[in-house]
Coordinates of C-alpha atoms and ligand atoms in Angstrom, one line a residue:
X1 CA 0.0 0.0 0.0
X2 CA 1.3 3.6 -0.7
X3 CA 1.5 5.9 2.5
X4 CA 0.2 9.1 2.8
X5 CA 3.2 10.9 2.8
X6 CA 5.5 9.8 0.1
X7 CA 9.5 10.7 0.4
X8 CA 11.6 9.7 -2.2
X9 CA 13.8 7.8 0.3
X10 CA 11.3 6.1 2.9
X11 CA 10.7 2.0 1.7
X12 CA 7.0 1.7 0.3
X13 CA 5.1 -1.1 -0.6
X14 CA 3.4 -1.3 -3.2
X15 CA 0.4 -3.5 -3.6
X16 CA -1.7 -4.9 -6.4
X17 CA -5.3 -2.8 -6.4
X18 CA -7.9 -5.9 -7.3
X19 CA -12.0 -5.3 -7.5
X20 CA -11.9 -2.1 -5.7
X21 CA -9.2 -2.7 -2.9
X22 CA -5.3 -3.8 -2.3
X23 CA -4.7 -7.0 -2.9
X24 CA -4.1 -9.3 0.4
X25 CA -0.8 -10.9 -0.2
X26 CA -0.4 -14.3 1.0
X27 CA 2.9 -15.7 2.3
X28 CA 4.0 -17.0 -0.9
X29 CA 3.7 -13.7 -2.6
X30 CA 7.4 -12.1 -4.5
X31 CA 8.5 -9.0 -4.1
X32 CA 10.9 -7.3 -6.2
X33 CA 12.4 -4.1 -5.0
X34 CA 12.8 -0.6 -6.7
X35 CA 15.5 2.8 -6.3
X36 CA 15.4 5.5 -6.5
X37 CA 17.3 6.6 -9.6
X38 CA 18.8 9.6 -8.5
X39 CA 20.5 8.0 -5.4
X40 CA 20.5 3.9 -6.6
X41 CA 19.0 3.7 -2.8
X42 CA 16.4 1.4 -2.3
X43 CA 12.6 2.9 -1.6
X44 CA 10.2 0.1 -2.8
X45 CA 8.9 -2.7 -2.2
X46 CA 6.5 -4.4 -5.1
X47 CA 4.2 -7.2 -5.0
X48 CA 4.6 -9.0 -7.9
X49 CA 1.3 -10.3 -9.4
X50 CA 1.4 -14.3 -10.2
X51 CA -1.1 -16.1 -11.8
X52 CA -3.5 -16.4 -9.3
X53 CA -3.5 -12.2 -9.0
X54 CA -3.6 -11.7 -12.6
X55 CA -6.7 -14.0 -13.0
X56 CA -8.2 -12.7 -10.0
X57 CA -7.7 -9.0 -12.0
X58 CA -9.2 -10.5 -15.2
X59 CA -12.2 -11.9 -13.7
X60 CA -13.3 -9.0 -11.4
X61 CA -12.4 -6.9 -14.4
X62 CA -15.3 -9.2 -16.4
X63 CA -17.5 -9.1 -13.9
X64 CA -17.7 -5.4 -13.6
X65 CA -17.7 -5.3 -17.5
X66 CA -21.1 -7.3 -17.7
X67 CA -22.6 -5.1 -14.6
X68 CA -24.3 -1.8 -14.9
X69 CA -21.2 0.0 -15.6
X70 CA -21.1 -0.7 -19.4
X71 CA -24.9 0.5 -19.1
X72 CA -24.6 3.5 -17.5
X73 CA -25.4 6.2 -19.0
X74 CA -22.4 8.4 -20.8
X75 CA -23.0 11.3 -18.9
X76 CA -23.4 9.5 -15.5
X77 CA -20.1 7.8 -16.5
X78 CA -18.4 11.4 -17.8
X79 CA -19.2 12.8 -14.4
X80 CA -17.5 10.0 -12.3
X81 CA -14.2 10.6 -14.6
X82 CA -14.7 14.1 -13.7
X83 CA -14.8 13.5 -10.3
X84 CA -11.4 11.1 -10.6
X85 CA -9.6 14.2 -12.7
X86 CA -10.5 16.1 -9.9
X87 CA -9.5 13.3 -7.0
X88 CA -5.8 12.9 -8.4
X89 CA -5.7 16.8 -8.4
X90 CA -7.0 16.6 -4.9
X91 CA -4.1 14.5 -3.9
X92 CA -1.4 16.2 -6.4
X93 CA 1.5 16.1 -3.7
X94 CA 1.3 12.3 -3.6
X95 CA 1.3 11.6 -6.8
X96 CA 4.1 14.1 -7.4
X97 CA 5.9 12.4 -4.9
X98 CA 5.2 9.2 -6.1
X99 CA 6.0 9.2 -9.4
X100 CA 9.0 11.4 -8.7
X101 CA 10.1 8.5 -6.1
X102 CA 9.6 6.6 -8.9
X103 CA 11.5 8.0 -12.2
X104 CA 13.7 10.8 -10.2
X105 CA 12.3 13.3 -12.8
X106 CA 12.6 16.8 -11.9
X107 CA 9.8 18.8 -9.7
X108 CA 9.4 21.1 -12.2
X109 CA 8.9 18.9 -15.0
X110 CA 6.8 16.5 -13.3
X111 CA 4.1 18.9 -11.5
X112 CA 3.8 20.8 -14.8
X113 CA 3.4 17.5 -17.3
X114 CA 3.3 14.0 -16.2
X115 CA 0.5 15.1 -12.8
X116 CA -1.7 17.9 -14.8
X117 CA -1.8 15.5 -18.1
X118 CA -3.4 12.6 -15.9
X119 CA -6.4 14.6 -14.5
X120 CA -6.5 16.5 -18.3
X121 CA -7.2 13.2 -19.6
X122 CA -10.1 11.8 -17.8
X123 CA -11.6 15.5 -18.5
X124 CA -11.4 15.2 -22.0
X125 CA -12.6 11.9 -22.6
X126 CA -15.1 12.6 -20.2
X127 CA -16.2 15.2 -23.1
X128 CA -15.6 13.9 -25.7
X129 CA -17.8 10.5 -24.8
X130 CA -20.5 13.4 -23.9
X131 CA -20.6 14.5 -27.2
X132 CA -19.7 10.9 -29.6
X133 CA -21.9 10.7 -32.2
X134 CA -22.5 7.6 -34.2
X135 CA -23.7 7.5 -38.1
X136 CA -27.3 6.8 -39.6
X137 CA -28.3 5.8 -43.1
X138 CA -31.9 6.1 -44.5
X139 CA -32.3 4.4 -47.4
X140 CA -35.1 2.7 -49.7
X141 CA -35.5 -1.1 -50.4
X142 CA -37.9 -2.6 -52.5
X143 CA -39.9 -3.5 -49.2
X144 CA -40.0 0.1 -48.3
X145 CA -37.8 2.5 -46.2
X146 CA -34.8 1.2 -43.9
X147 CA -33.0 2.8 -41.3
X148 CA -29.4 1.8 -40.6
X149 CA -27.7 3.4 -37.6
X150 CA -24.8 2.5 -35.4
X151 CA -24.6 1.8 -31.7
X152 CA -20.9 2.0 -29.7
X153 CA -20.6 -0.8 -27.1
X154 CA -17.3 -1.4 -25.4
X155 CA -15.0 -4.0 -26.1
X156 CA -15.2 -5.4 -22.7
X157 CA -12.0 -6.1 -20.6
X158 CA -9.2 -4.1 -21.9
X159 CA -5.8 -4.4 -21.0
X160 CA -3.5 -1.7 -20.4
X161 CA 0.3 -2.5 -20.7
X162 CA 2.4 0.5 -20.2
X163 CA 6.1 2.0 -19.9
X164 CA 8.3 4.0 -17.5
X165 CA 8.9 7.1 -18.9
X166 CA 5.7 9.2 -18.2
X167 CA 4.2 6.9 -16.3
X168 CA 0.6 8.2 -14.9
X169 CA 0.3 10.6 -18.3
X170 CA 0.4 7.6 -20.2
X171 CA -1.4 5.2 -18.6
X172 CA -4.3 7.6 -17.9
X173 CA -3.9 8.7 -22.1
X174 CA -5.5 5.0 -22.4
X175 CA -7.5 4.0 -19.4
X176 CA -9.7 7.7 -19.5
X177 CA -10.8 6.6 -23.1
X178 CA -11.5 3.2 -21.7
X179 CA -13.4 3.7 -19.3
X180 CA -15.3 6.4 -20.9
X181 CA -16.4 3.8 -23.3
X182 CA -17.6 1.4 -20.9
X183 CA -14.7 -1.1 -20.6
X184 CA -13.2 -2.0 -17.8
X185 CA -8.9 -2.5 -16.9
X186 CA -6.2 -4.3 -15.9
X187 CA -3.4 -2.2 -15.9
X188 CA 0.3 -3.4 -15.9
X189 CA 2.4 -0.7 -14.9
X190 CA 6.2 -0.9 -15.7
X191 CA 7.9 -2.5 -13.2
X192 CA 10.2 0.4 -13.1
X193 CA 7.2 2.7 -12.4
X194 CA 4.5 0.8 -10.5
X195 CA 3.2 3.7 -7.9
X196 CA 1.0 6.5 -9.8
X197 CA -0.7 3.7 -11.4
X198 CA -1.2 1.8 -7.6
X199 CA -2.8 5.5 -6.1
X200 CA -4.8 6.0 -8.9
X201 CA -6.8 2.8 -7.5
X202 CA -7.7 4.8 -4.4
X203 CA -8.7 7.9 -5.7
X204 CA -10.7 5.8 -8.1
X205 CA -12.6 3.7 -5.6
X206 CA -13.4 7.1 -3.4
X207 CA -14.6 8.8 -6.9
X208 CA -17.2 6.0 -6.7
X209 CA -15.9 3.8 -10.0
X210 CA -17.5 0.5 -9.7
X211 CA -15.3 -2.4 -7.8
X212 CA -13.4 -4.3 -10.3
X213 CA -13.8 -1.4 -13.3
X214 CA -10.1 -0.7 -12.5
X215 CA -7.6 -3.1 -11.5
X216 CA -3.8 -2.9 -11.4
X217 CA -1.2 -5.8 -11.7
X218 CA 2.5 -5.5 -10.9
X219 CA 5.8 -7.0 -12.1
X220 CA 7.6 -7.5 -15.3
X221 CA 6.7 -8.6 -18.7
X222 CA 7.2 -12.1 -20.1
X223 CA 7.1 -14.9 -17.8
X224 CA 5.3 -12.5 -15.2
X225 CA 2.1 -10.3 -14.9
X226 CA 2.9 -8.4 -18.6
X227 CA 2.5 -11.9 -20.1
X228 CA -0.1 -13.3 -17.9
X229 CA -2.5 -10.3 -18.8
X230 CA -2.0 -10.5 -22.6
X231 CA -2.6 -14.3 -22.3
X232 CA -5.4 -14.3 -20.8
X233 CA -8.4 -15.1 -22.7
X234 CA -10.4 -13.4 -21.0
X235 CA -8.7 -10.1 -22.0
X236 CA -10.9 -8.7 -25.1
X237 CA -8.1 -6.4 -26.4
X238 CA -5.0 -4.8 -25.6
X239 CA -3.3 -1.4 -25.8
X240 CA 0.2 -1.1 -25.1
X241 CA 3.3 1.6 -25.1
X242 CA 6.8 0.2 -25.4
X243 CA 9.2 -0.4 -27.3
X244 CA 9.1 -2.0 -30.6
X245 CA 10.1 -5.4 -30.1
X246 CA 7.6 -5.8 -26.7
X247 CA 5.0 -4.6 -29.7
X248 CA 5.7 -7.5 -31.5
X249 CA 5.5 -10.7 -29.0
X250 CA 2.4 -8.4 -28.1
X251 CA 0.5 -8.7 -31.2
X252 CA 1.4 -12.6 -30.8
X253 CA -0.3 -12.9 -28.0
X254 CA -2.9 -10.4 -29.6
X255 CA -3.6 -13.0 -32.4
X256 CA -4.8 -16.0 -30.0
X257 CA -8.4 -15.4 -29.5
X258 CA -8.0 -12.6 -32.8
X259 CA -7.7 -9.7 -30.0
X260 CA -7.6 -5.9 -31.1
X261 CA -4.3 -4.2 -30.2
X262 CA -3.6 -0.5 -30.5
X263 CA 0.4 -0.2 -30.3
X264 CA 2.4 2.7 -29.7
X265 CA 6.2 2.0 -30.6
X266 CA 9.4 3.2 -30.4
X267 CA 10.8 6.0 -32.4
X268 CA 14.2 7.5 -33.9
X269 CA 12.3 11.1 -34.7
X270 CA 14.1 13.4 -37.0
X271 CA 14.4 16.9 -37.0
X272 CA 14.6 19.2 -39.8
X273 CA 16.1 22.7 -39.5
X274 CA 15.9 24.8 -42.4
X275 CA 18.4 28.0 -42.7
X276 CA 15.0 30.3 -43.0
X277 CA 13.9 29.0 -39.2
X278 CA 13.4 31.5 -36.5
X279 CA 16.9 30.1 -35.4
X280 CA 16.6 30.8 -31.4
X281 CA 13.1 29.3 -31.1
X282 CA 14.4 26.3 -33.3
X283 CA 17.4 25.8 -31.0
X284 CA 14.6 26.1 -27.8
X285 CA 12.7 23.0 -29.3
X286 CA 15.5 21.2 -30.4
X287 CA 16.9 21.8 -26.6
X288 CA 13.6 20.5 -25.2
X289 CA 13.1 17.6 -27.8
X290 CA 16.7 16.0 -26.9
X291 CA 16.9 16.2 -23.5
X292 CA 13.5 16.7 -21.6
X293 CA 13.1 14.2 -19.6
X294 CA 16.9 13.0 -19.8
X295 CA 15.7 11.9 -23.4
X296 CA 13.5 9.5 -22.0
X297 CA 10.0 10.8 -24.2
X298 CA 9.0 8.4 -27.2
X299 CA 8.6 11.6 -29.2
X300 CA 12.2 12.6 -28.6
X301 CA 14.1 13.9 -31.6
X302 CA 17.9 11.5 -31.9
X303 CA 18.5 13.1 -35.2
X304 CA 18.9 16.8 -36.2
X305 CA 19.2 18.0 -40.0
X306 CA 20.8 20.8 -40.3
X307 CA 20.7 23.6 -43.4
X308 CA 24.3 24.0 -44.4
X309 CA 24.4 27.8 -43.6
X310 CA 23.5 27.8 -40.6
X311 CA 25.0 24.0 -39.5
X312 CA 27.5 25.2 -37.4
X313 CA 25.9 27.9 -35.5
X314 CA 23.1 25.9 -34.6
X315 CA 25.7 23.3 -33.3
X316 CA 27.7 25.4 -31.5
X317 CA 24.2 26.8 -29.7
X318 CA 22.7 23.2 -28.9
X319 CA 26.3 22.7 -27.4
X320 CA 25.8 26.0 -25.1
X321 CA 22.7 25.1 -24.2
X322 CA 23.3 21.1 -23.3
X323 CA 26.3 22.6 -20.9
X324 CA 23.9 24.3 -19.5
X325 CA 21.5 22.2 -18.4
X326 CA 21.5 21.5 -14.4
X327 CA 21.9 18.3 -13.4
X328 CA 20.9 17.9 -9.5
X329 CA 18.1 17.2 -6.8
X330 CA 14.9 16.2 -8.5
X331 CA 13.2 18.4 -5.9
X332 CA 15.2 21.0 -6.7
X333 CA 13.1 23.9 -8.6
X334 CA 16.0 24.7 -10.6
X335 CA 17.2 21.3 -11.7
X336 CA 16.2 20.8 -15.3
X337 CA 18.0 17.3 -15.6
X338 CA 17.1 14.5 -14.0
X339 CA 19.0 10.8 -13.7
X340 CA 17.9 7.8 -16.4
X341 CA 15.5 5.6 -14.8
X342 CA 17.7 2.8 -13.8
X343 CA 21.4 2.4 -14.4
X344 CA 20.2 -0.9 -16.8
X345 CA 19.1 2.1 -19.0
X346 CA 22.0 4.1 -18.4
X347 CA 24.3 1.0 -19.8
X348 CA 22.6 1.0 -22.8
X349 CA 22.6 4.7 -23.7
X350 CA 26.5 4.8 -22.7
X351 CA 26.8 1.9 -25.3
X352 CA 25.7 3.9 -27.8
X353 CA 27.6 6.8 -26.5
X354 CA 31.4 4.2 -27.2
X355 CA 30.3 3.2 -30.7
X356 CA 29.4 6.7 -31.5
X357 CA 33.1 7.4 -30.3
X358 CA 34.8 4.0 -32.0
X359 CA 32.5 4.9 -34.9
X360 CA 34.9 7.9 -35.5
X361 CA 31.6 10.6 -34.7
X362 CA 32.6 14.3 -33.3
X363 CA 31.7 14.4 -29.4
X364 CA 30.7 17.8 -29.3
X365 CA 29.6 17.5 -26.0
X366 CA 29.1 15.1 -23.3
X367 CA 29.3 11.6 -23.9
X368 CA 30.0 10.2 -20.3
X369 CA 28.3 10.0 -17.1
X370 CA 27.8 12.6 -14.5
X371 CA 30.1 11.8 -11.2
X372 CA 27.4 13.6 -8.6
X373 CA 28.4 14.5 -5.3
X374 CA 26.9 13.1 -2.0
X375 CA 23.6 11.4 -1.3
X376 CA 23.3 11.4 -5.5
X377 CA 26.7 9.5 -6.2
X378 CA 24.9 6.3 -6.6
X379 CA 22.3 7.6 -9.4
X380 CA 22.1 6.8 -13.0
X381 CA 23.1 10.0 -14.3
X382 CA 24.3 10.6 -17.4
X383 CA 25.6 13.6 -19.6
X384 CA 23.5 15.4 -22.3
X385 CA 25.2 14.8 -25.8
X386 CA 25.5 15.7 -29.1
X387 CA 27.7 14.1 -32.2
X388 CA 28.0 15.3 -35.9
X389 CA 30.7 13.7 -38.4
X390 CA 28.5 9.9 -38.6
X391 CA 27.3 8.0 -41.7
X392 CA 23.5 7.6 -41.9
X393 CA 24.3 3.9 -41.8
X394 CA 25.6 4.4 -38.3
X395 CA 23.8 2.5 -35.8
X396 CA 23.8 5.7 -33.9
X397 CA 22.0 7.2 -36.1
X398 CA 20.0 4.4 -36.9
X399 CA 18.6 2.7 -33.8
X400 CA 16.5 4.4 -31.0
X401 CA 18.8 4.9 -27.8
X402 CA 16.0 7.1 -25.5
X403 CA 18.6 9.0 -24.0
X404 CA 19.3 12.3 -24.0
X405 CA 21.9 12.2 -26.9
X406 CA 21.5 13.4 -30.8
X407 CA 23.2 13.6 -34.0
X408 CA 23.0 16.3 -36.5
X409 CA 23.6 16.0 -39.8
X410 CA 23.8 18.8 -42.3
X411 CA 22.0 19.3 -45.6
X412 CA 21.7 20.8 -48.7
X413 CA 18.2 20.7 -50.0
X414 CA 14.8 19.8 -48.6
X415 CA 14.8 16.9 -51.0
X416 CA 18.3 15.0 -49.2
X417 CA 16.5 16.2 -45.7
X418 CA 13.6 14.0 -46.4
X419 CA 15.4 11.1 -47.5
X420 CA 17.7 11.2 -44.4
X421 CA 14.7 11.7 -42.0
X422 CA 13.0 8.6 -43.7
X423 CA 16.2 6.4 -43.8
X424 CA 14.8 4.5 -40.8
X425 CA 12.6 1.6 -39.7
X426 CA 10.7 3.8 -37.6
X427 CA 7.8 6.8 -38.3
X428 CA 6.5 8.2 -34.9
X429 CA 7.4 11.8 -35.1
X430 CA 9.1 14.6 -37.2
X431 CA 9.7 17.8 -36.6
X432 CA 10.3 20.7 -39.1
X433 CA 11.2 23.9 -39.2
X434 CA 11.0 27.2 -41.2
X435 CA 9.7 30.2 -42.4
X436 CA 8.6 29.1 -45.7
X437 CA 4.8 27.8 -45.8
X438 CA 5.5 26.3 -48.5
X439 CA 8.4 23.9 -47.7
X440 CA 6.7 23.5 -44.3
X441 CA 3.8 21.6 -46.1
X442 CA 5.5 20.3 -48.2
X443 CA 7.9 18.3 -45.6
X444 CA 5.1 17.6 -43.4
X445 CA 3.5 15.4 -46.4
X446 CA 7.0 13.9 -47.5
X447 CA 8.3 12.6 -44.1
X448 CA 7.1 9.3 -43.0
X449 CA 5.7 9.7 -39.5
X450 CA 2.6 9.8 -37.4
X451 CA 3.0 13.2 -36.1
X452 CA 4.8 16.2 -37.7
X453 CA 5.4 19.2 -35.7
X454 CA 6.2 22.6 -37.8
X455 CA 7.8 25.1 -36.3
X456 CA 6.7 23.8 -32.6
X457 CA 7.4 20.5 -30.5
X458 CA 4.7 18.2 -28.2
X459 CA 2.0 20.6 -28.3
X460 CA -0.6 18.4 -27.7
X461 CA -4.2 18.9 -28.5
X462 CA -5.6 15.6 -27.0
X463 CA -8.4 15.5 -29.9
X464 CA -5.8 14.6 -32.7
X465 CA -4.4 11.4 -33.8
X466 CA -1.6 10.4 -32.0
X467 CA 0.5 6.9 -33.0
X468 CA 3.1 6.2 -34.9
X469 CA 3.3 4.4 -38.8
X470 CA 6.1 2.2 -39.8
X471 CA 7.5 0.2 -36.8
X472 CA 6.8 2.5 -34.5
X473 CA 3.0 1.7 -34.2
X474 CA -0.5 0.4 -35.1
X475 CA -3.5 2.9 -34.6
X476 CA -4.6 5.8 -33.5
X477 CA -5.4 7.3 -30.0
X478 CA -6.6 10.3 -29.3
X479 CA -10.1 11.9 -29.2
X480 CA -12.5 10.0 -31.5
X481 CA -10.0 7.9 -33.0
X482 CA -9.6 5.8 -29.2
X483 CA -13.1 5.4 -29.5
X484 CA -12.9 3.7 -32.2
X485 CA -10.4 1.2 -30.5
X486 CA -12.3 1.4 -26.9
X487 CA -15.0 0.4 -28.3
X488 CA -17.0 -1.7 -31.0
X489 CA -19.5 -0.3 -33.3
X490 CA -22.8 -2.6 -34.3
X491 CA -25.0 -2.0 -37.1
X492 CA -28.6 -2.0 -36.3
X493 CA -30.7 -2.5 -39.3
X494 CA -34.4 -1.8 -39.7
X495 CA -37.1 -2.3 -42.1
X496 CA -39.7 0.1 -41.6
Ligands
LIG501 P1 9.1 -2.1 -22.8 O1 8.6 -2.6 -24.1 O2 10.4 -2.7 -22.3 O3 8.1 -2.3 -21.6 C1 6.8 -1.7 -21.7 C2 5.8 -2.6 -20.8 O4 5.7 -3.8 -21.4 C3 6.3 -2.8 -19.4 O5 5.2 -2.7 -18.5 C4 6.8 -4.3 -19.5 O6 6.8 -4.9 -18.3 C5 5.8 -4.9 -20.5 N1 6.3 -6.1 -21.2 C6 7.6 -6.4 -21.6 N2 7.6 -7.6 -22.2 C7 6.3 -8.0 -22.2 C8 5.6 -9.2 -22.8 N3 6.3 -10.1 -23.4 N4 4.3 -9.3 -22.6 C9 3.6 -8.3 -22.0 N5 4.1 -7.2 -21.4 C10 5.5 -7.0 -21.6 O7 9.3 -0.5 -22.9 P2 9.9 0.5 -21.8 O8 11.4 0.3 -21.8 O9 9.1 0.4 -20.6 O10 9.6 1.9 -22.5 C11 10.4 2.5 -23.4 C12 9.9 2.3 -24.8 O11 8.6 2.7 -25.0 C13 10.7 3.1 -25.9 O12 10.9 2.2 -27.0 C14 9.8 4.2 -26.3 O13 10.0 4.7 -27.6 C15 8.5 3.5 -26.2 N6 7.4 4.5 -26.0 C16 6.5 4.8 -27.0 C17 5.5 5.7 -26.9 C18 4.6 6.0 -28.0 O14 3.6 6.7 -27.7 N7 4.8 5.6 -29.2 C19 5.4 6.4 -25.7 C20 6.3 6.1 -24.6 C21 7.3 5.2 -24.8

C-alpha cells in the first residue's frame, strides 16, 4: 500500500489494487524491490502479481464489464471521470511524490506534465464520450424504407500494458478513453514505475468507480504479470506503449483469440532545420526535444538535420545550451535534468555513447556519465550529448537509444532532408522547421511519420491522432480515434 506521505527515500510497498481494494498478499507472494534513480537507494517494495492475481484482476475486471457500468449512462459515467480528474488533483502532492520516487524526474517537470496531463485526460474523454456521435443511413429497399444506424458498445476487458517514462500521463492517455467507453482495466504498470498507477486505485474507488472497473497488476513482462494479462483469454483487447520489439510478442499474444491491439512503438524522430527558421526558437525546441526528460520521451528527436548555412551555428548553440543544463536534486526547482530511470538504461545509452566514439563521430559534447556529489553519487546519471561527423548507416543514427543524446547532420536541400529523415525503420514523429509555408507543407506530407510538428514540438491537442506508422506503431489514440479502439460499433438495421 502507498503511505500518505511519500518521500523519495522512505521504503514503500506497493500493492496490487484488485476489485476495488489492495490485494491481500499471501505468504508465498514475491516482491521485487525498486531505487530510487537519483541516489540507486532502495525505496520500494512491489508485490509481484502471479497467476492467481492476474486472473483474479481478469475476472473481477469481467465481472464489472457485464454489470451496470457498461450500461450506464455516458454522462453519469463522464461525471464519475470528472470526479477522478478532480480526485488525483486533490491529492497532487502524492502523486508528485510518487511518481518522482519513482522516475527521479525533476519537480518542475513532473508537477507541470506528467500530474496535470493525468487529470486533463479523464476530463477530456469525459467530453468527448459526452458528445460521440455515431452514423445513420436512410435508405429505400424494394420493401419500403430502412433505417441503418450505429450503436458504440465497449470491447469489454481491456488491457492496459504500459512504460516507464511518463508513467501516470500515459497510462491515464488509455484508461480515461477506456473507461469512458464502458470497458473496464487491468493495468500493468512498468515495473520500473509501479506507484502512480497503484494511487490511482484509491482515488478511483473514493470517486465512486465500480469495484473491479479498474484493476492494477504489478511485475515485469514475459514470464510475469505483462505476459499473464495479454494471455489471458479473458482479455478482449490490448493497448500497449513500449518499445518495438515488446510490440511484437504483443501482437502474438494479440492473435490467439484474434484480439484488437492499438500499439504505440518506439521511435528515432528526425528533425529538420531549415536555414530560414526563426533560429533561437528552433534551438529552444530542439533543446527541449533532446533532452526533456533525460531523453526518455517516445517523441524525442535523436536526429537533427541541419541547413548548411546555418549548421555550425546551430551546433555550436545546442552545445551551449546542453552545458547548460542542471543536473541535481529532482526536488530542486532549478534542476532541469534528472537521472535515467535505472542504471540498466543508463548502460545501454552509454553503449551507444562508445560506438558513436569508435565509430569515428565528433563528441561535441558530453558523452560520459555525470560523477554527482553526495547522497546522488549512486544515481544513474548521465551527460547530455550531441555528435555530428556519422554516416547515416551508423547504428547511432539508426537505432532508438532514449537517451538524452542526438546527431546532427547537415543538408543541402529539402529533397536529401527527407530522404535522411525517412532512412529509418521507424515513423513516430518529425519535426520541421521554417519560415517558408510552402516547404513546411510540403515536408510535413513527405516525411514518413505519425506526427509532424512545424515550427513547434509536443504541443498536444488531446483530440488529434496520435500513433506512430512504420515500426513505430498500429493505430490511433486520441479523441475520436480511441473510440474507435475502446469500443466496437454494431450495425442496427431496420425495415420500416
Ligand atoms: P518495454 O517494451 O520494455 O516495456 C513496456 C511494458 O511492457 C512494461 O510494462 C513491461 O513490463 C511490459 N512487457 C515487456 N515484455 C512484455 C511481454 N512479453 N508481454 C507483456 N508485457 C510485456 O518498454 P519500456 O522500456 O518500458 O519503454 C520505453 C519504450 O517505450 C521506448 O521504445 C519508447 O519509444 C516507447 N514509448 C513509445 C511511446 C509512444 O507513444 N509511441 C510512448 C512512450 C514510450
Amino acid at each position: 500500500m502507498i503511505s500518505e506521505h511519500l518521500a523519495a527515500t522512505e521504503i514503500r510497498r506497493v500493492a496490487n489494487f484488485i476489485d476495488g481494494q489492495y490485494y491481500k498478499s499471501g505468504p508465498g507472494t514475491k516482491t521485487f524491490e525498486l531505487s530510487y534513480p537519483a541516489t540507486g537507494k532502495v525505496n520500494a517494495l512491489v508485490e509481484e502479481a502471479d497467476a492467481v492475481a492476474v486472473d483474479a484482476a481478469v475476472m473481477s475486471a469481467r465481472k464489472a464489464a457485464r454489470g451496470p457500468w457498461p450500461k450506464m449512462d455516458a454522462n453519469t459515467r463522464a461525471e464519475l471521470l470528472y470526479k477522478v480528474a478532480a480526485g488525483i488533483e486533490a491529492r497532487f502532492d502524492e502523486f508528485l511524490a510518487a511518481e518522482i520516487a519513482d522516475t527521479g524526474k525533476p519537480v518542475s517537470l513532473a508537477s507541470h506534465i506528467d500530474i496535470p496531463r493525468g487529470a486533463a485526460n479523464f476530463r477530456v474523454f469525459a467530453d468527448i464520450i459526452r458528445s460521440a456521435s455515431t452514423e445513420a443511413f436512410q435508405s429505400l429497399s424494394p420493401k419500403g424504407d430502412v433505417l441503418n444506424y450505429s450503436l458504440r458498445k465497449p470491447k469489454g476487458v481491456v488491457g492496459v500494458i504500459c512504460p516507464w517514462n511518463l508513467p501516470l500521463l500515459l497510462m491515464t492517455w488509455k484508461v480515461a478513453p477506456a473507461l469512458a467507453c464502458g470497458n473496464a482495466v487491468v493495468v500493468k504498470p512498468s515495473e520500473e514505475t509501479p506507484s502512480t498507477a497503484t494511487l490511482l486505485g484509491e482515488v478511483m474507488r473514493d470517486a465512486g468507480i465500480p469495484d473491479g472497473v479498474y484493476n492494477v497488476v504489478h511485475g515485469f513482462g514475459g514470464g510475469s504479470a505483462g505476459e499473464l494479462v495479454t494471455q489471458h483469454p479473458e482479455v478482449d483487447a490490448i493497448t500497449f506503449t513500449g518499445e518495438t520489439r515488446t510490440g511484437e510478442q504483443i501482437m502474438r499474444a494479440a492473435a490467439k483469440g484474434v484480439r484488437d491491439v492499438s500499439l504505440e512503438l518506439g521511435g528515432k524522430n528526425p528533425g529538420v532545420i531549415f536555414a530560414d527558421c526563426r533560429f533561437d526558437d528552433a534551438v529552444d525546441a530542439a533543446v527541449r526535444s533532446v533532452f526533456v526528460n533525460c531523453g526518455q520521451v517516445c517523441l524525442q528527436t535523436e536526429r537533427l538535420y541541419v541547413e548548411r548555412p546555418i549548421f555550425d551555428r546551430f551546433v555550436a548553440a545546442m552545445k551551449s545550451r546542453a552545458e547548460g543544463l542542471v543536473a541535481g536534486d529532482p526536488w530542486d526547482k532549478a534542476t532541469t535534468m534528472g537521472p535515467m530511470i535505472s542504471h540498466k538504461q543508463r548502460e545501454k545509452v552509454l553503449s551507444y555513447y562508445a560506438a558513436a566514439k569508435t565509430q569515428g563521430a565528433e563528441v561535441i559534447t558530453g558523452g560520459n556519465v555525470i560523477e554527482m556529489p553526495g547522497e546522488f553519487a549512486g544515481g544513474a546519471w548521465i551527460q547530455p550529448t550531441i555528435w555530428t561527423g556519422l554516416p547515416e548507416t551508423s547504428s547511432v543514427v539508426r537505432e532508438e537509444i532514449f537517451g538524452p543524446c542526438a546527431h546532427i547532420t547537415p543538408f543541402d536541400d529539402a529533397e536529401e532532408a527527407a530522404a535522411m529523415a525517412n532512412a529509418t525503420p521507424y515513423g513516430l514523429a518529425s519535426m520541421v522547421w521554417t519560415e517558408n509555408l510552402t516547404q513546411a507543407h510540403k515536408m510535413a506530407a513527405e516525411i514518413e511519420s505519425g506526427i509532424c510538428w512545424v515550427n513547434s514540438w509536443f504541443l498536444r491537442d488531446l483530440r488529434t491522432p496520435f500513433g506512430g506508422s512504420k515500426a513505430s506503431g498500429i493505430g490511433r489514440e486520441g479523441g475520436l480515434h480511441s473510440l474507435e479502439f475502446y469500443s466496437e460499433l454494431c450495425n442496427v438495421c431496420i425495415q420500416l
